[in-house]
Amino acid sequence: MAGPTAAVLAPGLLTTSRVGEFRSWLAESLTPDTDGDSWLLREPRRLGMESPLQTGPMLIEPIAYEGEDPDEAACLDRALGSPPGIEVVLAAAVNGKDDHRFLAHLAVAMARRYGGLIDLGGLLPVPLPQGVSALAALESGIGLQQWQDLSRATIATLAGRRHEIPYRTVGDEIAVSHVVDADLLALWLRHPLFCMVK
């Protein structure tokens, strides 16, 4: 079963030398899996994590940021202070509790090192309000506004920078994603409701 995802957005161009330096930095804590884009956690303490942990592979794919939606690109430009040049896609192969923590710790370390922000891939994930069904909220919108309001109220309690970035879905609808700094995600990691977007 696939796990949580996020992306780190950083300024600067994606050059061969920069990718090489990035992979060397990753190798300090992780071991490349056989396919080269997936990595296994080897030294959790280097990422500020406790061990032992049970984590699966993590897809880590640095790509040049290509904003297809001009409104989304403009919002990210304002949030970062410059246009994002690099997007590092992070996707856990497994949906375990430790995989959510691995993803968040890696995103925090990466954002701090490269001066980036973290795109959570949706609103801050919080449990459903009482009496709201996930299926009903997603399919018919019943309770969706309550769920979104709870997410916004929760993220407002966390110190750090946060931005709501609108984007167009495949169905040409407008959705929103929280883009946060490393400090906010580090605080979310310690919150009792912590999880990443899946």
mmCIF file of C-alpha atoms in Angstrom:
data_model
loop_
_atom_site.group_PDB
_atom_site.id
_atom_site.type_symbol
_atom_site.label_atom_id
_atom_site.label_comp_id
_atom_site.label_asym_id
_atom_site.label_seq_id
_atom_site.Cartn_x
_atom_site.Cartn_y
_atom_site.Cartn_z
ATOM 1 C CA MET A 1 0.000 0.000 0.000
ATOM 2 C CA ALA A 2 1.397 3.430 -0.933
ATOM 3 C CA GLY A 3 2.241 5.820 1.844
ATOM 4 C CA PRO A 4 2.298 9.565 2.421
ATOM 5 C CA THR A 5 3.768 12.103 0.014
ATOM 6 C CA ALA A 6 5.112 15.656 0.091
ATOM 7 C CA ALA A 7 7.434 17.847 -1.954
ATOM 8 C CA VAL A 8 10.211 20.238 -1.030
ATOM 9 C CA LEU A 9 10.307 23.363 -3.194
ATOM 10 C CA ALA A 10 13.608 25.225 -3.337
ATOM 11 C CA PRO A 11 15.040 28.145 -5.290
ATOM 12 C CA GLY A 12 17.880 27.701 -7.772
ATOM 13 C CA LEU A 13 18.462 25.701 -10.896
ATOM 14 C CA LEU A 14 18.658 21.929 -11.023
ATOM 15 C CA THR A 15 22.160 21.296 -12.356
ATOM 16 C CA THR A 16 24.070 18.024 -12.631
ATOM 17 C CA SER A 17 26.520 19.133 -9.954
ATOM 18 C CA ARG A 18 23.691 20.125 -7.645
ATOM 19 C CA VAL A 19 22.000 16.735 -8.071
ATOM 20 C CA GLY A 20 25.339 15.055 -7.346
ATOM 21 C CA GLU A 21 25.793 17.063 -4.145
ATOM 22 C CA PHE A 22 22.191 16.316 -3.151
ATOM 23 C CA ARG A 23 22.666 12.565 -3.635
ATOM 24 C CA SER A 24 25.908 12.692 -1.588
ATOM 25 C CA TRP A 25 24.042 14.454 1.207
ATOM 26 C CA LEU A 26 21.257 11.834 1.092
ATOM 27 C CA ALA A 27 23.862 9.042 1.285
ATOM 28 C CA GLU A 28 24.944 10.309 4.712
ATOM 29 C CA SER A 29 21.653 9.032 6.184
ATOM 30 C CA LEU A 30 20.147 6.766 3.534
ATOM 31 C CA THR A 31 21.134 3.885 1.285
ATOM 32 C CA PRO A 32 20.039 3.877 -2.359
ATOM 33 C CA ASP A 33 17.693 1.031 -3.231
ATOM 34 C CA THR A 34 18.252 -0.990 -6.386
ATOM 35 C CA ASP A 35 16.322 1.369 -8.708
ATOM 36 C CA GLY A 36 18.355 4.476 -7.752
ATOM 37 C CA ASP A 37 15.355 6.753 -7.014
ATOM 38 C CA SER A 38 14.252 4.924 -3.872
ATOM 39 C CA TRP A 39 16.226 5.163 -0.664
ATOM 40 C CA LEU A 40 16.225 3.181 2.583
ATOM 41 C CA LEU A 41 16.722 4.801 5.976
ATOM 42 C CA ARG A 42 20.110 3.800 7.442
ATOM 43 C CA GLU A 43 21.052 6.503 9.985
ATOM 44 C CA PRO A 44 17.806 7.890 11.481
ATOM 45 C CA ARG A 45 19.632 9.949 14.126
ATOM 46 C CA ARG A 46 21.237 12.073 11.380
ATOM 47 C CA LEU A 47 17.699 13.213 10.516
ATOM 48 C CA GLY A 48 16.795 13.821 14.169
ATOM 49 C CA MET A 49 14.833 10.569 14.453
ATOM 50 C CA GLU A 50 14.885 7.986 17.202
ATOM 51 C CA SER A 51 15.648 4.384 16.307
ATOM 52 C CA PRO A 52 14.867 1.536 15.879
ATOM 53 C CA LEU A 53 12.282 2.249 13.224
ATOM 54 C CA GLN A 54 10.406 0.192 10.698
ATOM 55 C CA THR A 55 10.320 2.105 7.438
ATOM 56 C CA GLY A 56 10.023 1.074 3.828
ATOM 57 C CA PRO A 57 11.655 2.665 0.799
ATOM 58 C CA MET A 58 11.222 6.370 0.080
ATOM 59 C CA LEU A 59 11.056 7.681 -3.477
ATOM 60 C CA ILE A 60 13.186 10.831 -3.622
ATOM 61 C CA GLU A 61 13.064 12.491 -6.999
ATOM 62 C CA PRO A 62 14.578 15.931 -7.614
ATOM 63 C CA ILE A 63 13.086 17.529 -10.713
ATOM 64 C CA ALA A 64 13.045 20.995 -12.236
ATOM 65 C CA TYR A 65 9.916 22.799 -11.061
ATOM 66 C CA GLU A 66 7.548 23.416 -13.943
ATOM 67 C CA GLY A 67 4.527 25.371 -12.815
ATOM 68 C CA GLU A 68 1.769 24.536 -15.276
ATOM 69 C CA ASP A 69 -0.795 26.669 -13.439
ATOM 70 C CA PRO A 70 0.274 30.349 -13.538
ATOM 71 C CA ASP A 71 -1.761 31.223 -10.418
ATOM 72 C CA GLU A 72 -0.124 28.424 -8.433
ATOM 73 C CA ALA A 73 3.333 29.458 -9.681
ATOM 74 C CA ALA A 74 2.720 33.102 -8.722
ATOM 75 C CA CYS A 75 1.596 32.096 -5.200
ATOM 76 C CA LEU A 76 4.666 29.897 -4.744
ATOM 77 C CA ASP A 77 6.899 32.711 -6.012
ATOM 78 C CA ARG A 78 5.475 35.007 -3.300
ATOM 79 C CA ALA A 79 5.760 32.296 -0.623
ATOM 80 C CA LEU A 80 9.399 31.441 -1.412
ATOM 81 C CA GLY A 81 10.472 34.964 -2.274
ATOM 82 C CA SER A 82 11.603 33.754 -5.696
ATOM 83 C CA PRO A 83 10.284 31.250 -8.229
ATOM 84 C CA PRO A 84 10.855 27.645 -7.203
ATOM 85 C CA GLY A 85 13.517 26.077 -9.382
ATOM 86 C CA ILE A 86 13.621 22.617 -7.855
ATOM 87 C CA GLU A 87 10.900 20.309 -6.626
ATOM 88 C CA VAL A 88 11.987 17.232 -4.685
ATOM 89 C CA VAL A 89 9.143 14.728 -4.734
ATOM 90 C CA LEU A 90 9.013 12.505 -1.647
ATOM 91 C CA ALA A 91 6.778 9.439 -1.573
ATOM 92 C CA ALA A 92 6.851 6.670 1.008
ATOM 93 C CA ALA A 93 6.204 3.204 -0.361
ATOM 94 C CA VAL A 94 4.599 2.089 2.907
ATOM 95 C CA ASN A 95 1.902 3.704 5.052
ATOM 96 C CA GLY A 96 3.230 2.899 8.515
ATOM 97 C CA LYS A 97 3.486 5.359 11.400
ATOM 98 C CA ASP A 98 7.290 5.432 11.075
ATOM 99 C CA ASP A 99 7.021 6.126 7.328
ATOM 100 C CA HIS A 100 5.008 9.288 8.042
ATOM 101 C CA ARG A 101 7.724 10.380 10.511
ATOM 102 C CA PHE A 102 10.536 9.486 8.102
ATOM 103 C CA LEU A 103 8.919 11.572 5.367
ATOM 104 C CA ALA A 104 8.428 14.585 7.654
ATOM 105 C CA HIS A 105 11.933 14.461 9.164
ATOM 106 C CA LEU A 106 13.479 14.153 5.709
ATOM 107 C CA ALA A 107 11.416 17.076 4.390
ATOM 108 C CA VAL A 108 12.400 19.241 7.379
ATOM 109 C CA ALA A 109 16.116 18.457 6.951
ATOM 110 C CA MET A 110 15.941 19.074 3.203
ATOM 111 C CA ALA A 111 14.033 22.366 3.532
ATOM 112 C CA ARG A 112 16.529 23.643 6.100
ATOM 113 C CA ARG A 113 19.564 22.648 4.053
ATOM 114 C CA TYR A 114 18.317 24.035 0.738
ATOM 115 C CA GLY A 115 16.281 27.037 1.894
ATOM 116 C CA GLY A 116 12.989 25.579 0.727
ATOM 117 C CA LEU A 117 9.390 25.170 1.740
ATOM 118 C CA ILE A 118 7.420 21.939 2.086
ATOM 119 C CA ASP A 119 4.272 21.332 0.046
ATOM 120 C CA LEU A 120 2.119 18.998 2.128
ATOM 121 C CA GLY A 121 0.132 17.976 -0.949
ATOM 122 C CA GLY A 122 -3.165 19.116 0.575
ATOM 123 C CA LEU A 123 -4.425 20.805 3.702
ATOM 124 C CA LEU A 124 -2.802 19.814 6.984
ATOM 125 C CA PRO A 125 -4.218 16.330 7.595
ATOM 126 C CA VAL A 126 -6.368 16.179 10.698
ATOM 127 C CA PRO A 127 -8.891 13.570 11.808
ATOM 128 C CA LEU A 128 -12.452 13.987 10.616
ATOM 129 C CA PRO A 129 -14.796 16.015 12.815
ATOM 130 C CA GLN A 130 -17.242 13.894 14.800
ATOM 131 C CA GLY A 131 -20.136 12.723 12.640
ATOM 132 C CA VAL A 132 -18.378 13.418 9.321
ATOM 133 C CA SER A 133 -17.737 10.526 6.957
ATOM 134 C CA ALA A 134 -14.592 10.683 4.782
ATOM 135 C CA LEU A 135 -16.455 9.110 1.871
ATOM 136 C CA ALA A 136 -19.354 11.568 2.105
ATOM 137 C CA ALA A 137 -16.993 14.539 2.507
ATOM 138 C CA LEU A 138 -14.917 13.584 -0.524
ATOM 139 C CA GLU A 139 -17.690 12.385 -2.830
ATOM 140 C CA SER A 140 -20.542 14.774 -2.040
ATOM 141 C CA GLY A 141 -18.908 17.499 0.044
ATOM 142 C CA ILE A 142 -21.009 16.733 3.159
ATOM 143 C CA GLY A 143 -18.895 17.858 6.118
ATOM 144 C CA LEU A 144 -15.989 18.871 3.865
ATOM 145 C CA GLN A 145 -16.085 22.503 4.982
ATOM 146 C CA GLN A 146 -16.025 21.427 8.669
ATOM 147 C CA TRP A 147 -13.010 19.202 7.944
ATOM 148 C CA GLN A 148 -11.197 22.018 6.130
ATOM 149 C CA ASP A 149 -12.017 24.471 8.924
ATOM 150 C CA LEU A 150 -10.583 22.043 11.492
ATOM 151 C CA SER A 151 -7.394 21.735 9.416
ATOM 152 C CA ARG A 152 -7.049 25.521 9.193
ATOM 153 C CA ALA A 153 -7.734 25.949 12.921
ATOM 154 C CA THR A 154 -5.113 23.314 13.768
ATOM 155 C CA ILE A 155 -2.384 24.739 11.533
ATOM 156 C CA ALA A 156 -3.039 28.201 13.003
ATOM 157 C CA THR A 157 -1.873 26.862 16.406
ATOM 158 C CA LEU A 158 1.574 25.986 15.000
ATOM 159 C CA ALA A 159 4.340 28.589 14.857
ATOM 160 C CA GLY A 160 6.117 29.032 11.554
ATOM 161 C CA ARG A 161 5.259 30.172 8.053
ATOM 162 C CA ARG A 162 2.309 28.680 6.227
ATOM 163 C CA HIS A 163 0.675 29.462 2.922
ATOM 164 C CA GLU A 164 -2.485 28.184 1.263
ATOM 165 C CA ILE A 165 -1.617 27.595 -2.368
ATOM 166 C CA PRO A 166 -4.489 27.062 -4.824
ATOM 167 C CA TYR A 167 -3.973 24.645 -7.695
ATOM 168 C CA ARG A 168 -6.030 23.086 -10.476
ATOM 169 C CA THR A 169 -6.870 19.408 -10.211
ATOM 170 C CA VAL A 170 -7.007 17.012 -13.145
ATOM 171 C CA GLY A 171 -10.770 17.604 -13.195
ATOM 172 C CA ASP A 172 -10.101 21.356 -13.585
ATOM 173 C CA GLU A 173 -11.365 22.145 -10.085
ATOM 174 C CA ILE A 174 -9.558 24.438 -7.646
ATOM 175 C CA ALA A 175 -8.036 22.716 -4.614
ATOM 176 C CA VAL A 176 -5.731 24.049 -1.903
ATOM 177 C CA SER A 177 -2.465 22.795 -0.451
ATOM 178 C CA HIS A 178 -0.642 23.966 2.656
ATOM 179 C CA VAL A 179 2.965 24.931 1.962
ATOM 180 C CA VAL A 180 4.917 25.314 5.207
ATOM 181 C CA ASP A 181 8.395 26.039 6.444
ATOM 182 C CA ALA A 182 10.622 23.557 8.256
ATOM 183 C CA ASP A 183 9.846 25.034 11.692
ATOM 184 C CA LEU A 184 6.104 24.500 11.315
ATOM 185 C CA LEU A 185 6.499 20.915 10.087
ATOM 186 C CA ALA A 186 8.918 20.190 12.961
ATOM 187 C CA LEU A 187 6.229 21.368 15.405
ATOM 188 C CA TRP A 188 3.570 19.296 13.609
ATOM 189 C CA LEU A 189 5.833 16.245 14.070
ATOM 190 C CA ARG A 190 5.468 16.682 17.855
ATOM 191 C CA HIS A 191 1.699 17.272 17.743
ATOM 192 C CA PRO A 192 -0.528 14.420 19.041
ATOM 193 C CA LEU A 193 -2.544 14.441 15.772
ATOM 194 C CA PHE A 194 0.570 14.216 13.551
ATOM 195 C CA CYS A 195 0.375 12.483 10.210
ATOM 196 C CA MET A 196 1.274 13.431 6.642
ATOM 197 C CA VAL A 197 -1.040 13.631 3.647
ATOM 198 C CA LYS A 198 -1.627 10.265 1.986
#
